């Protein structure tokens, strides 16, 4: 290991020098947006995502850094770095994954990561636009480790036409809801991310989800929507018009109404895009999940 590599490993703090996995990141500065609102550390195993969401931040970042192109993002590639024999126990919850999803085609590569994290007695935040066969497999395999797992399912709308437009190859609303119900009924910790909210019916969506939530529903607007659409190669007139309509509809007035409705519900939390409108102070440090 070079001095430069050793220094980088030391800065990562909780990462053992022999377990640096491609796609592993620990935030180094208090950027209190995105995944930093939830966790201090994210781990990934795959490059690319079959769901091909139009607004995907991971795709735009990968294209910008030339890890992927707009034409091959949907091809899932295994990170070349070898999976470590074991992970060191974290004193913070780890998010897996953050720049790809858990899909039927890549699950065989993702299960060992989850298993090794759980065996280290670390707590894990599993984030996904969930497939039912994937979630049932995870729940059955890690039944005895359920107290270490918090699911966070991404559900931006209950309208399948809207989901199909923005997230063309991701599961339907009903399948995602079935995943939430399944995990909840099996005794796992459950939460949902309604970020990005993809329509103006977020109130109704949250009410449908809350009965199956043990942790919280997070609500947030799309971030840098038009910028990311352009970077991801989705900048035709129809898509841009839909983006303009969504941005206009999610006005400050819309946010205030939503906030007033759920502000006293302890199971509803607000992403940075909402906090800054309604005047909620950001957490003092990353990964506080509040």
PDB file of C-alpha atoms in Angstrom:
ATOM      1  CA  UNK A   1       0.000   0.000   0.000  1.00  0.00           C
ATOM      2  CA  UNK A   2       1.388   3.420  -0.932  1.00  0.00           C
ATOM      3  CA  UNK A   3       1.576   6.316   1.508  1.00  0.00           C
ATOM      4  CA  UNK A   4      -1.218   8.008  -0.442  1.00  0.00           C
ATOM      5  CA  UNK A   5      -3.459   4.962  -0.172  1.00  0.00           C
ATOM      6  CA  UNK A   6      -2.645   4.522   3.516  1.00  0.00           C
ATOM      7  CA  UNK A   7      -3.527   8.158   4.176  1.00  0.00           C
ATOM      8  CA  UNK A   8      -6.839   7.764   2.387  1.00  0.00           C
ATOM      9  CA  UNK A   9      -7.650   4.652   4.386  1.00  0.00           C
ATOM     10  CA  UNK A  10      -6.801   6.443   7.624  1.00  0.00           C
ATOM     11  CA  UNK A  11      -9.111   9.327   6.696  1.00  0.00           C
ATOM     12  CA  UNK A  12     -11.963   6.872   6.188  1.00  0.00           C
ATOM     13  CA  UNK A  13     -11.714   6.097   9.886  1.00  0.00           C
ATOM     14  CA  UNK A  14     -13.928   3.057  10.354  1.00  0.00           C
ATOM     15  CA  UNK A  15     -12.867   1.270   7.184  1.00  0.00           C
ATOM     16  CA  UNK A  16     -10.303  -1.466   7.760  1.00  0.00           C
ATOM     17  CA  UNK A  17      -7.353  -1.173   5.395  1.00  0.00           C
ATOM     18  CA  UNK A  18      -8.112  -4.592   3.879  1.00  0.00           C
ATOM     19  CA  UNK A  19     -11.800  -3.996   3.223  1.00  0.00           C
ATOM     20  CA  UNK A  20     -11.802  -0.931   0.969  1.00  0.00           C
ATOM     21  CA  UNK A  21     -14.462  -1.933  -1.550  1.00  0.00           C
ATOM     22  CA  UNK A  22     -15.045  -0.167  -4.842  1.00  0.00           C
ATOM     23  CA  UNK A  23     -17.969   2.169  -4.406  1.00  0.00           C
ATOM     24  CA  UNK A  24     -17.492   2.589  -0.653  1.00  0.00           C
ATOM     25  CA  UNK A  25     -17.709   6.174   0.530  1.00  0.00           C
ATOM     26  CA  UNK A  26     -17.678   7.948   3.863  1.00  0.00           C
ATOM     27  CA  UNK A  27     -18.659  11.593   3.690  1.00  0.00           C
ATOM     28  CA  UNK A  28     -15.721  13.786   4.673  1.00  0.00           C
ATOM     29  CA  UNK A  29     -17.483  17.137   5.027  1.00  0.00           C
ATOM     30  CA  UNK A  30     -20.872  18.255   6.368  1.00  0.00           C
ATOM     31  CA  UNK A  31     -22.796  18.289   3.083  1.00  0.00           C
ATOM     32  CA  UNK A  32     -26.229  17.747   4.612  1.00  0.00           C
ATOM     33  CA  UNK A  33     -28.083  16.705   1.464  1.00  0.00           C
ATOM     34  CA  UNK A  34     -28.865  13.478  -0.370  1.00  0.00           C
ATOM     35  CA  UNK A  35     -27.770  10.259   1.315  1.00  0.00           C
ATOM     36  CA  UNK A  36     -25.769  12.299   3.846  1.00  0.00           C
ATOM     37  CA  UNK A  37     -29.058  13.091   5.560  1.00  0.00           C
ATOM     38  CA  UNK A  38     -29.420   9.382   6.334  1.00  0.00           C
ATOM     39  CA  UNK A  39     -25.983   7.821   6.772  1.00  0.00           C
ATOM     40  CA  UNK A  40     -22.287   8.520   7.100  1.00  0.00           C
ATOM     41  CA  UNK A  41     -21.276   5.690   4.808  1.00  0.00           C
ATOM     42  CA  UNK A  42     -22.523   4.089   1.604  1.00  0.00           C
ATOM     43  CA  UNK A  43     -21.387   0.903  -0.098  1.00  0.00           C
ATOM     44  CA  UNK A  44     -21.981  -0.228  -3.679  1.00  0.00           C
ATOM     45  CA  UNK A  45     -21.187  -3.404  -5.566  1.00  0.00           C
ATOM     46  CA  UNK A  46     -22.517  -2.730  -9.065  1.00  0.00           C
ATOM     47  CA  UNK A  47     -21.882  -0.095 -11.729  1.00  0.00           C
ATOM     48  CA  UNK A  48     -25.032   0.832 -13.625  1.00  0.00           C
ATOM     49  CA  UNK A  49     -28.729   0.223 -13.022  1.00  0.00           C
ATOM     50  CA  UNK A  50     -31.386  -1.530 -15.078  1.00  0.00           C
ATOM     51  CA  UNK A  51     -34.156   0.705 -13.775  1.00  0.00           C
ATOM     52  CA  UNK A  52     -32.849   3.617 -15.865  1.00  0.00           C
ATOM     53  CA  UNK A  53     -34.685   6.368 -13.967  1.00  0.00           C
ATOM     54  CA  UNK A  54     -34.646   9.551 -16.015  1.00  0.00           C
ATOM     55  CA  UNK A  55     -33.616  11.783 -13.115  1.00  0.00           C
ATOM     56  CA  UNK A  56     -30.932   9.445 -11.681  1.00  0.00           C
ATOM     57  CA  UNK A  57     -28.189  11.293  -9.801  1.00  0.00           C
ATOM     58  CA  UNK A  58     -25.908   8.255  -9.927  1.00  0.00           C
ATOM     59  CA  UNK A  59     -26.113   8.069 -13.720  1.00  0.00           C
ATOM     60  CA  UNK A  60     -25.376  11.769 -14.136  1.00  0.00           C
ATOM     61  CA  UNK A  61     -22.365  11.470 -11.820  1.00  0.00           C
ATOM     62  CA  UNK A  62     -21.091   8.349 -13.582  1.00  0.00           C
ATOM     63  CA  UNK A  63     -21.448   9.954 -17.018  1.00  0.00           C
ATOM     64  CA  UNK A  64     -19.727  13.125 -15.814  1.00  0.00           C
ATOM     65  CA  UNK A  65     -16.809  11.118 -14.390  1.00  0.00           C
ATOM     66  CA  UNK A  66     -16.747   8.832 -17.447  1.00  0.00           C
ATOM     67  CA  UNK A  67     -17.377   5.637 -15.475  1.00  0.00           C
ATOM     68  CA  UNK A  68     -20.369   5.028 -17.720  1.00  0.00           C
ATOM     69  CA  UNK A  69     -22.086   6.544 -20.736  1.00  0.00           C
ATOM     70  CA  UNK A  70     -25.731   7.456 -21.284  1.00  0.00           C
ATOM     71  CA  UNK A  71     -25.953   4.446 -23.595  1.00  0.00           C
ATOM     72  CA  UNK A  72     -24.535   1.742 -21.315  1.00  0.00           C
ATOM     73  CA  UNK A  73     -25.821   2.837 -17.892  1.00  0.00           C
ATOM     74  CA  UNK A  74     -28.464   0.071 -17.938  1.00  0.00           C
ATOM     75  CA  UNK A  75     -25.756  -2.602 -18.195  1.00  0.00           C
ATOM     76  CA  UNK A  76     -24.981  -3.801 -14.671  1.00  0.00           C
ATOM     77  CA  UNK A  77     -21.270  -4.434 -14.135  1.00  0.00           C
ATOM     78  CA  UNK A  78     -19.716  -5.971 -11.058  1.00  0.00           C
ATOM     79  CA  UNK A  79     -17.118  -3.779  -9.364  1.00  0.00           C
ATOM     80  CA  UNK A  80     -13.734  -5.367  -9.964  1.00  0.00           C
ATOM     81  CA  UNK A  81     -12.441  -4.882  -6.425  1.00  0.00           C
ATOM     82  CA  UNK A  82     -12.583  -8.152  -4.511  1.00  0.00           C
ATOM     83  CA  UNK A  83     -15.115  -8.379  -1.728  1.00  0.00           C
ATOM     84  CA  UNK A  84     -13.245  -8.478   1.615  1.00  0.00           C
ATOM     85  CA  UNK A  85     -13.346 -11.648   3.689  1.00  0.00           C
ATOM     86  CA  UNK A  86     -15.038  -9.701   6.453  1.00  0.00           C
ATOM     87  CA  UNK A  87     -16.101  -6.177   7.363  1.00  0.00           C
ATOM     88  CA  UNK A  88     -15.109  -4.357  10.488  1.00  0.00           C
ATOM     89  CA  UNK A  89     -18.028  -3.475  12.765  1.00  0.00           C
ATOM     90  CA  UNK A  90     -19.385   0.008  12.131  1.00  0.00           C
ATOM     91  CA  UNK A  91     -20.545   2.284  14.918  1.00  0.00           C
ATOM     92  CA  UNK A  92     -22.930   3.881  12.442  1.00  0.00           C
ATOM     93  CA  UNK A  93     -25.567   2.520  10.082  1.00  0.00           C
ATOM     94  CA  UNK A  94     -24.296   1.699   6.582  1.00  0.00           C
ATOM     95  CA  UNK A  95     -26.394   2.297   3.465  1.00  0.00           C
ATOM     96  CA  UNK A  96     -26.368  -0.342   0.732  1.00  0.00           C
ATOM     97  CA  UNK A  97     -26.636   0.383  -2.127  1.00  0.00           C
ATOM     98  CA  UNK A  98     -26.658   4.077  -3.098  1.00  0.00           C
ATOM     99  CA  UNK A  99     -25.663   4.245  -6.783  1.00  0.00           C
ATOM    100  CA  UNK A 100     -27.407   1.146  -8.104  1.00  0.00           C
ATOM    101  CA  UNK A 101     -30.365  -0.970  -7.029  1.00  0.00           C
ATOM    102  CA  UNK A 102     -31.039  -4.472  -5.796  1.00  0.00           C
ATOM    103  CA  UNK A 103     -32.367  -6.345  -8.831  1.00  0.00           C
ATOM    104  CA  UNK A 104     -33.051 -10.001  -9.605  1.00  0.00           C
ATOM    105  CA  UNK A 105     -30.062 -10.018 -11.966  1.00  0.00           C
ATOM    106  CA  UNK A 106     -27.510  -8.652  -9.495  1.00  0.00           C
ATOM    107  CA  UNK A 107     -28.814 -10.082  -6.214  1.00  0.00           C
ATOM    108  CA  UNK A 108     -26.275 -12.915  -6.205  1.00  0.00           C
ATOM    109  CA  UNK A 109     -23.523 -10.288  -6.028  1.00  0.00           C
ATOM    110  CA  UNK A 110     -25.305  -8.155  -3.434  1.00  0.00           C
ATOM    111  CA  UNK A 111     -26.290 -10.843  -0.935  1.00  0.00           C
ATOM    112  CA  UNK A 112     -22.667 -11.503   0.135  1.00  0.00           C
ATOM    113  CA  UNK A 113     -22.196  -7.788   0.883  1.00  0.00           C
ATOM    114  CA  UNK A 114     -25.311  -7.717   3.055  1.00  0.00           C
ATOM    115  CA  UNK A 115     -24.272 -10.948   4.754  1.00  0.00           C
ATOM    116  CA  UNK A 116     -20.768  -9.737   5.612  1.00  0.00           C
ATOM    117  CA  UNK A 117     -22.063  -6.411   6.948  1.00  0.00           C
ATOM    118  CA  UNK A 118     -24.576  -8.191   9.163  1.00  0.00           C
ATOM    119  CA  UNK A 119     -21.989 -10.700  10.360  1.00  0.00           C
ATOM    120  CA  UNK A 120     -19.882  -7.757  11.535  1.00  0.00           C
ATOM    121  CA  UNK A 121     -22.850  -6.766  13.748  1.00  0.00           C
ATOM    122  CA  UNK A 122     -23.257  -3.518  11.799  1.00  0.00           C
ATOM    123  CA  UNK A 123     -26.665  -1.988  11.182  1.00  0.00           C
ATOM    124  CA  UNK A 124     -27.626  -1.763   7.512  1.00  0.00           C
ATOM    125  CA  UNK A 125     -29.976   0.546   5.605  1.00  0.00           C
ATOM    126  CA  UNK A 126     -31.142  -1.316   2.493  1.00  0.00           C
ATOM    127  CA  UNK A 127     -32.455   1.135  -0.103  1.00  0.00           C
ATOM    128  CA  UNK A 128     -34.335   0.011  -3.201  1.00  0.00           C
ATOM    129  CA  UNK A 129     -37.135   0.436  -5.691  1.00  0.00           C
ATOM    130  CA  UNK A 130     -38.000  -3.069  -4.614  1.00  0.00           C
ATOM    131  CA  UNK A 131     -38.699  -6.249  -6.543  1.00  0.00           C
ATOM    132  CA  UNK A 132     -40.820  -8.708  -4.577  1.00  0.00           C
ATOM    133  CA  UNK A 133     -38.643 -11.743  -5.277  1.00  0.00           C
ATOM    134  CA  UNK A 134     -35.571  -9.791  -4.144  1.00  0.00           C
ATOM    135  CA  UNK A 135     -37.157  -8.633  -0.894  1.00  0.00           C
ATOM    136  CA  UNK A 136     -38.613 -12.038  -0.042  1.00  0.00           C
ATOM    137  CA  UNK A 137     -35.190 -13.602  -0.583  1.00  0.00           C
ATOM    138  CA  UNK A 138     -33.487 -11.049   1.676  1.00  0.00           C
ATOM    139  CA  UNK A 139     -36.110 -11.407   4.397  1.00  0.00           C
ATOM    140  CA  UNK A 140     -35.957 -15.194   4.360  1.00  0.00           C
ATOM    141  CA  UNK A 141     -32.173 -15.343   4.280  1.00  0.00           C
ATOM    142  CA  UNK A 142     -31.597 -12.797   7.037  1.00  0.00           C
ATOM    143  CA  UNK A 143     -34.578 -13.547   9.263  1.00  0.00           C
ATOM    144  CA  UNK A 144     -32.334 -13.921  12.305  1.00  0.00           C
ATOM    145  CA  UNK A 145     -30.636 -10.570  11.612  1.00  0.00           C
ATOM    146  CA  UNK A 146     -33.802  -8.535  11.090  1.00  0.00           C
ATOM    147  CA  UNK A 147     -33.040  -6.202  13.995  1.00  0.00           C
ATOM    148  CA  UNK A 148     -29.968  -4.978  12.092  1.00  0.00           C
ATOM    149  CA  UNK A 149     -31.839  -4.216   8.868  1.00  0.00           C
ATOM    150  CA  UNK A 150     -33.850  -1.122   8.030  1.00  0.00           C
ATOM    151  CA  UNK A 151     -35.510  -1.206   4.618  1.00  0.00           C
ATOM    152  CA  UNK A 152     -36.045   2.089   2.820  1.00  0.00           C
ATOM    153  CA  UNK A 153     -38.158   1.631  -0.289  1.00  0.00           C
ATOM    154  CA  UNK A 154     -38.262   4.374  -2.902  1.00  0.00           C
ATOM    155  CA  UNK A 155     -41.867   5.131  -3.884  1.00  0.00           C
ATOM    156  CA  UNK A 156     -42.417   8.528  -5.523  1.00  0.00           C
ATOM    157  CA  UNK A 157     -45.995   8.045  -6.700  1.00  0.00           C
ATOM    158  CA  UNK A 158     -48.925   5.645  -6.509  1.00  0.00           C
ATOM    159  CA  UNK A 159     -49.722   6.256 -10.188  1.00  0.00           C
ATOM    160  CA  UNK A 160     -48.154   3.582 -12.395  1.00  0.00           C
ATOM    161  CA  UNK A 161     -48.271   5.784 -15.486  1.00  0.00           C
ATOM    162  CA  UNK A 162     -46.198   8.401 -13.704  1.00  0.00           C
ATOM    163  CA  UNK A 163     -43.765   5.794 -12.364  1.00  0.00           C
ATOM    164  CA  UNK A 164     -43.422   4.283 -15.838  1.00  0.00           C
ATOM    165  CA  UNK A 165     -42.594   7.686 -17.315  1.00  0.00           C
ATOM    166  CA  UNK A 166     -39.878   8.664 -14.819  1.00  0.00           C
ATOM    167  CA  UNK A 167     -38.674   5.173 -13.830  1.00  0.00           C
ATOM    168  CA  UNK A 168     -39.323   3.092 -16.957  1.00  0.00           C
ATOM    169  CA  UNK A 169     -37.909  -0.264 -15.849  1.00  0.00           C
ATOM    170  CA  UNK A 170     -38.526  -0.126 -12.099  1.00  0.00           C
ATOM    171  CA  UNK A 171     -41.312  -2.132 -10.408  1.00  0.00           C
ATOM    172  CA  UNK A 172     -44.918  -0.979 -10.334  1.00  0.00           C
ATOM    173  CA  UNK A 173     -46.477   0.772  -7.369  1.00  0.00           C
ATOM    174  CA  UNK A 174     -48.368  -2.370  -6.371  1.00  0.00           C
ATOM    175  CA  UNK A 175     -45.194  -4.470  -6.346  1.00  0.00           C
ATOM    176  CA  UNK A 176     -43.378  -1.902  -4.227  1.00  0.00           C
ATOM    177  CA  UNK A 177     -46.314  -1.719  -1.827  1.00  0.00           C
ATOM    178  CA  UNK A 178     -46.389  -5.511  -1.650  1.00  0.00           C
ATOM    179  CA  UNK A 179     -42.689  -5.462  -0.741  1.00  0.00           C
ATOM    180  CA  UNK A 180     -43.358  -2.960   2.033  1.00  0.00           C
ATOM    181  CA  UNK A 181     -46.229  -5.037   3.399  1.00  0.00           C
ATOM    182  CA  UNK A 182     -44.198  -8.239   3.199  1.00  0.00           C
ATOM    183  CA  UNK A 183     -41.206  -6.827   5.082  1.00  0.00           C
ATOM    184  CA  UNK A 184     -43.486  -5.198   7.653  1.00  0.00           C
ATOM    185  CA  UNK A 185     -45.453  -8.397   8.255  1.00  0.00           C
ATOM    186  CA  UNK A 186     -42.210 -10.354   8.643  1.00  0.00           C
ATOM    187  CA  UNK A 187     -41.164  -8.057  11.463  1.00  0.00           C
ATOM    188  CA  UNK A 188     -38.475  -6.067   9.676  1.00  0.00           C
ATOM    189  CA  UNK A 189     -37.924  -2.348  10.204  1.00  0.00           C
ATOM    190  CA  UNK A 190     -39.511  -0.413   7.345  1.00  0.00           C
ATOM    191  CA  UNK A 191     -39.339   3.068   5.892  1.00  0.00           C
ATOM    192  CA  UNK A 192     -40.033   4.781   2.567  1.00  0.00           C
ATOM    193  CA  UNK A 193     -38.372   7.536   0.589  1.00  0.00           C
ATOM    194  CA  UNK A 194     -40.787   9.738  -1.338  1.00  0.00           C
ATOM    195  CA  UNK A 195     -37.828  11.551  -2.860  1.00  0.00           C
ATOM    196  CA  UNK A 196     -38.292  12.514  -5.500  1.00  0.00           C
ATOM    197  CA  UNK A 197     -42.014  13.058  -5.137  1.00  0.00           C
ATOM    198  CA  UNK A 198     -43.135  12.536  -8.733  1.00  0.00           C
ATOM    199  CA  UNK A 199     -46.584  14.137  -8.630  1.00  0.00           C
ATOM    200  CA  UNK A 200     -48.756  16.340  -6.438  1.00  0.00           C
ATOM    201  CA  UNK A 201     -50.657  13.498  -4.729  1.00  0.00           C
ATOM    202  CA  UNK A 202     -48.027  12.923  -2.057  1.00  0.00           C
ATOM    203  CA  UNK A 203     -50.520  13.324   0.778  1.00  0.00           C
ATOM    204  CA  UNK A 204     -52.630  10.393  -0.409  1.00  0.00           C
ATOM    205  CA  UNK A 205     -49.510   8.314  -1.054  1.00  0.00           C
ATOM    206  CA  UNK A 206     -48.153   8.884   2.457  1.00  0.00           C
ATOM    207  CA  UNK A 207     -51.488   7.901   3.987  1.00  0.00           C
ATOM    208  CA  UNK A 208     -51.428   4.620   2.051  1.00  0.00           C
ATOM    209  CA  UNK A 209     -47.888   3.864   3.230  1.00  0.00           C
ATOM    210  CA  UNK A 210     -48.002   4.836   6.906  1.00  0.00           C
ATOM    211  CA  UNK A 211     -49.791   1.680   8.182  1.00  0.00           C
ATOM    212  CA  UNK A 212     -46.779  -0.384   7.097  1.00  0.00           C
ATOM    213  CA  UNK A 213     -44.027   1.916   8.395  1.00  0.00           C
ATOM    214  CA  UNK A 214     -42.070   1.262  11.584  1.00  0.00           C
ATOM    215  CA  UNK A 215     -39.536   4.057  11.047  1.00  0.00           C
ATOM    216  CA  UNK A 216     -40.517   6.963   8.795  1.00  0.00           C
ATOM    217  CA  UNK A 217     -41.626   8.213   5.400  1.00  0.00           C
ATOM    218  CA  UNK A 218     -39.178  10.762   3.993  1.00  0.00           C
ATOM    219  CA  UNK A 219     -40.532  13.415   1.605  1.00  0.00           C
ATOM    220  CA  UNK A 220     -38.482  15.508  -0.796  1.00  0.00           C
ATOM    221  CA  UNK A 221     -38.684  17.260  -4.151  1.00  0.00           C
ATOM    222  CA  UNK A 222     -36.637  16.203  -7.185  1.00  0.00           C
ATOM    223  CA  UNK A 223     -33.124  17.625  -6.929  1.00  0.00           C
ATOM    224  CA  UNK A 224     -31.572  19.423  -9.933  1.00  0.00           C
ATOM    225  CA  UNK A 225     -34.252  17.796 -12.069  1.00  0.00           C
ATOM    226  CA  UNK A 226     -33.722  19.496 -15.440  1.00  0.00           C
ATOM    227  CA  UNK A 227     -29.951  19.530 -15.064  1.00  0.00           C
ATOM    228  CA  UNK A 228     -29.839  15.789 -14.458  1.00  0.00           C
ATOM    229  CA  UNK A 229     -32.296  15.034 -17.244  1.00  0.00           C
ATOM    230  CA  UNK A 230     -30.005  16.833 -19.674  1.00  0.00           C
ATOM    231  CA  UNK A 231     -26.895  15.102 -18.346  1.00  0.00           C
ATOM    232  CA  UNK A 232     -28.642  11.728 -18.641  1.00  0.00           C
ATOM    233  CA  UNK A 233     -29.633  12.321 -22.267  1.00  0.00           C
ATOM    234  CA  UNK A 234     -33.368  12.886 -21.614  1.00  0.00           C
ATOM    235  CA  UNK A 235     -33.798  16.428 -22.853  1.00  0.00           C
ATOM    236  CA  UNK A 236     -36.486  16.188 -25.519  1.00  0.00           C
ATOM    237  CA  UNK A 237     -39.411  18.580 -25.531  1.00  0.00           C
ATOM    238  CA  UNK A 238     -41.928  16.178 -23.976  1.00  0.00           C
ATOM    239  CA  UNK A 239     -39.731  15.288 -21.026  1.00  0.00           C
ATOM    240  CA  UNK A 240     -38.740  18.889 -20.381  1.00  0.00           C
ATOM    241  CA  UNK A 241     -42.378  19.931 -20.426  1.00  0.00           C
ATOM    242  CA  UNK A 242     -43.221  17.260 -17.830  1.00  0.00           C
ATOM    243  CA  UNK A 243     -40.301  18.459 -15.714  1.00  0.00           C
ATOM    244  CA  UNK A 244     -41.488  22.071 -15.887  1.00  0.00           C
ATOM    245  CA  UNK A 245     -45.000  21.027 -14.881  1.00  0.00           C
ATOM    246  CA  UNK A 246     -43.721  19.018 -11.897  1.00  0.00           C
ATOM    247  CA  UNK A 247     -41.460  21.831 -10.703  1.00  0.00           C
ATOM    248  CA  UNK A 248     -44.242  24.409 -11.035  1.00  0.00           C
ATOM    249  CA  UNK A 249     -46.746  22.200  -9.222  1.00  0.00           C
ATOM    250  CA  UNK A 250     -44.442  21.565  -6.271  1.00  0.00           C
ATOM    251  CA  UNK A 251     -44.502  25.203  -5.275  1.00  0.00           C
ATOM    252  CA  UNK A 252     -43.763  26.570  -1.824  1.00  0.00           C
ATOM    253  CA  UNK A 253     -47.516  26.736  -1.269  1.00  0.00           C
ATOM    254  CA  UNK A 254     -47.814  23.014  -2.055  1.00  0.00           C
ATOM    255  CA  UNK A 255     -44.971  22.292   0.360  1.00  0.00           C
ATOM    256  CA  UNK A 256     -46.530  24.335   3.156  1.00  0.00           C
ATOM    257  CA  UNK A 257     -49.849  22.481   2.790  1.00  0.00           C
ATOM    258  CA  UNK A 258     -48.082  19.130   2.905  1.00  0.00           C
ATOM    259  CA  UNK A 259     -46.012  20.171   5.890  1.00  0.00           C
ATOM    260  CA  UNK A 260     -49.016  21.454   7.831  1.00  0.00           C
ATOM    261  CA  UNK A 261     -50.804  18.155   7.274  1.00  0.00           C
ATOM    262  CA  UNK A 262     -47.995  15.931   8.563  1.00  0.00           C
ATOM    263  CA  UNK A 263     -45.809  18.148  10.762  1.00  0.00           C
ATOM    264  CA  UNK A 264     -47.062  16.519  13.959  1.00  0.00           C
ATOM    265  CA  UNK A 265     -46.677  12.972  12.679  1.00  0.00           C
ATOM    266  CA  UNK A 266     -43.469  11.480  14.089  1.00  0.00           C
ATOM    267  CA  UNK A 267     -43.321   8.995  11.212  1.00  0.00           C
ATOM    268  CA  UNK A 268     -43.031  11.688   8.550  1.00  0.00           C
ATOM    269  CA  UNK A 269     -39.635  13.280   7.949  1.00  0.00           C
ATOM    270  CA  UNK A 270     -38.512  15.956   5.545  1.00  0.00           C
ATOM    271  CA  UNK A 271     -35.597  16.044   3.158  1.00  0.00           C
ATOM    272  CA  UNK A 272     -33.437  19.140   2.784  1.00  0.00           C
ATOM    273  CA  UNK A 273     -35.507  20.472  -0.138  1.00  0.00           C
ATOM    274  CA  UNK A 274     -38.526  20.688   2.182  1.00  0.00           C
ATOM    275  CA  UNK A 275     -36.665  21.769   5.313  1.00  0.00           C
ATOM    276  CA  UNK A 276     -35.280  24.882   3.688  1.00  0.00           C
ATOM    277  CA  UNK A 277     -38.753  26.017   2.571  1.00  0.00           C
ATOM    278  CA  UNK A 278     -40.564  25.517   5.888  1.00  0.00           C
ATOM    279  CA  UNK A 279     -37.695  26.707   8.049  1.00  0.00           C
ATOM    280  CA  UNK A 280     -36.506  23.465   9.674  1.00  0.00           C
ATOM    281  CA  UNK A 281     -32.859  23.622  10.708  1.00  0.00           C
ATOM    282  CA  UNK A 282     -30.563  21.060   9.149  1.00  0.00           C
ATOM    283  CA  UNK A 283     -28.907  18.522  11.478  1.00  0.00           C
ATOM    284  CA  UNK A 284     -25.562  19.497  12.929  1.00  0.00           C
ATOM    285  CA  UNK A 285     -23.760  16.547  11.378  1.00  0.00           C
ATOM    286  CA  UNK A 286     -24.199  14.018   8.627  1.00  0.00           C
ATOM    287  CA  UNK A 287     -26.002  10.708   8.978  1.00  0.00           C
ATOM    288  CA  UNK A 288     -28.349  11.675  11.792  1.00  0.00           C
ATOM    289  CA  UNK A 289     -31.442  10.438   9.905  1.00  0.00           C
ATOM    290  CA  UNK A 290     -33.708  13.123  11.377  1.00  0.00           C
TER     291      UNK A 290
END
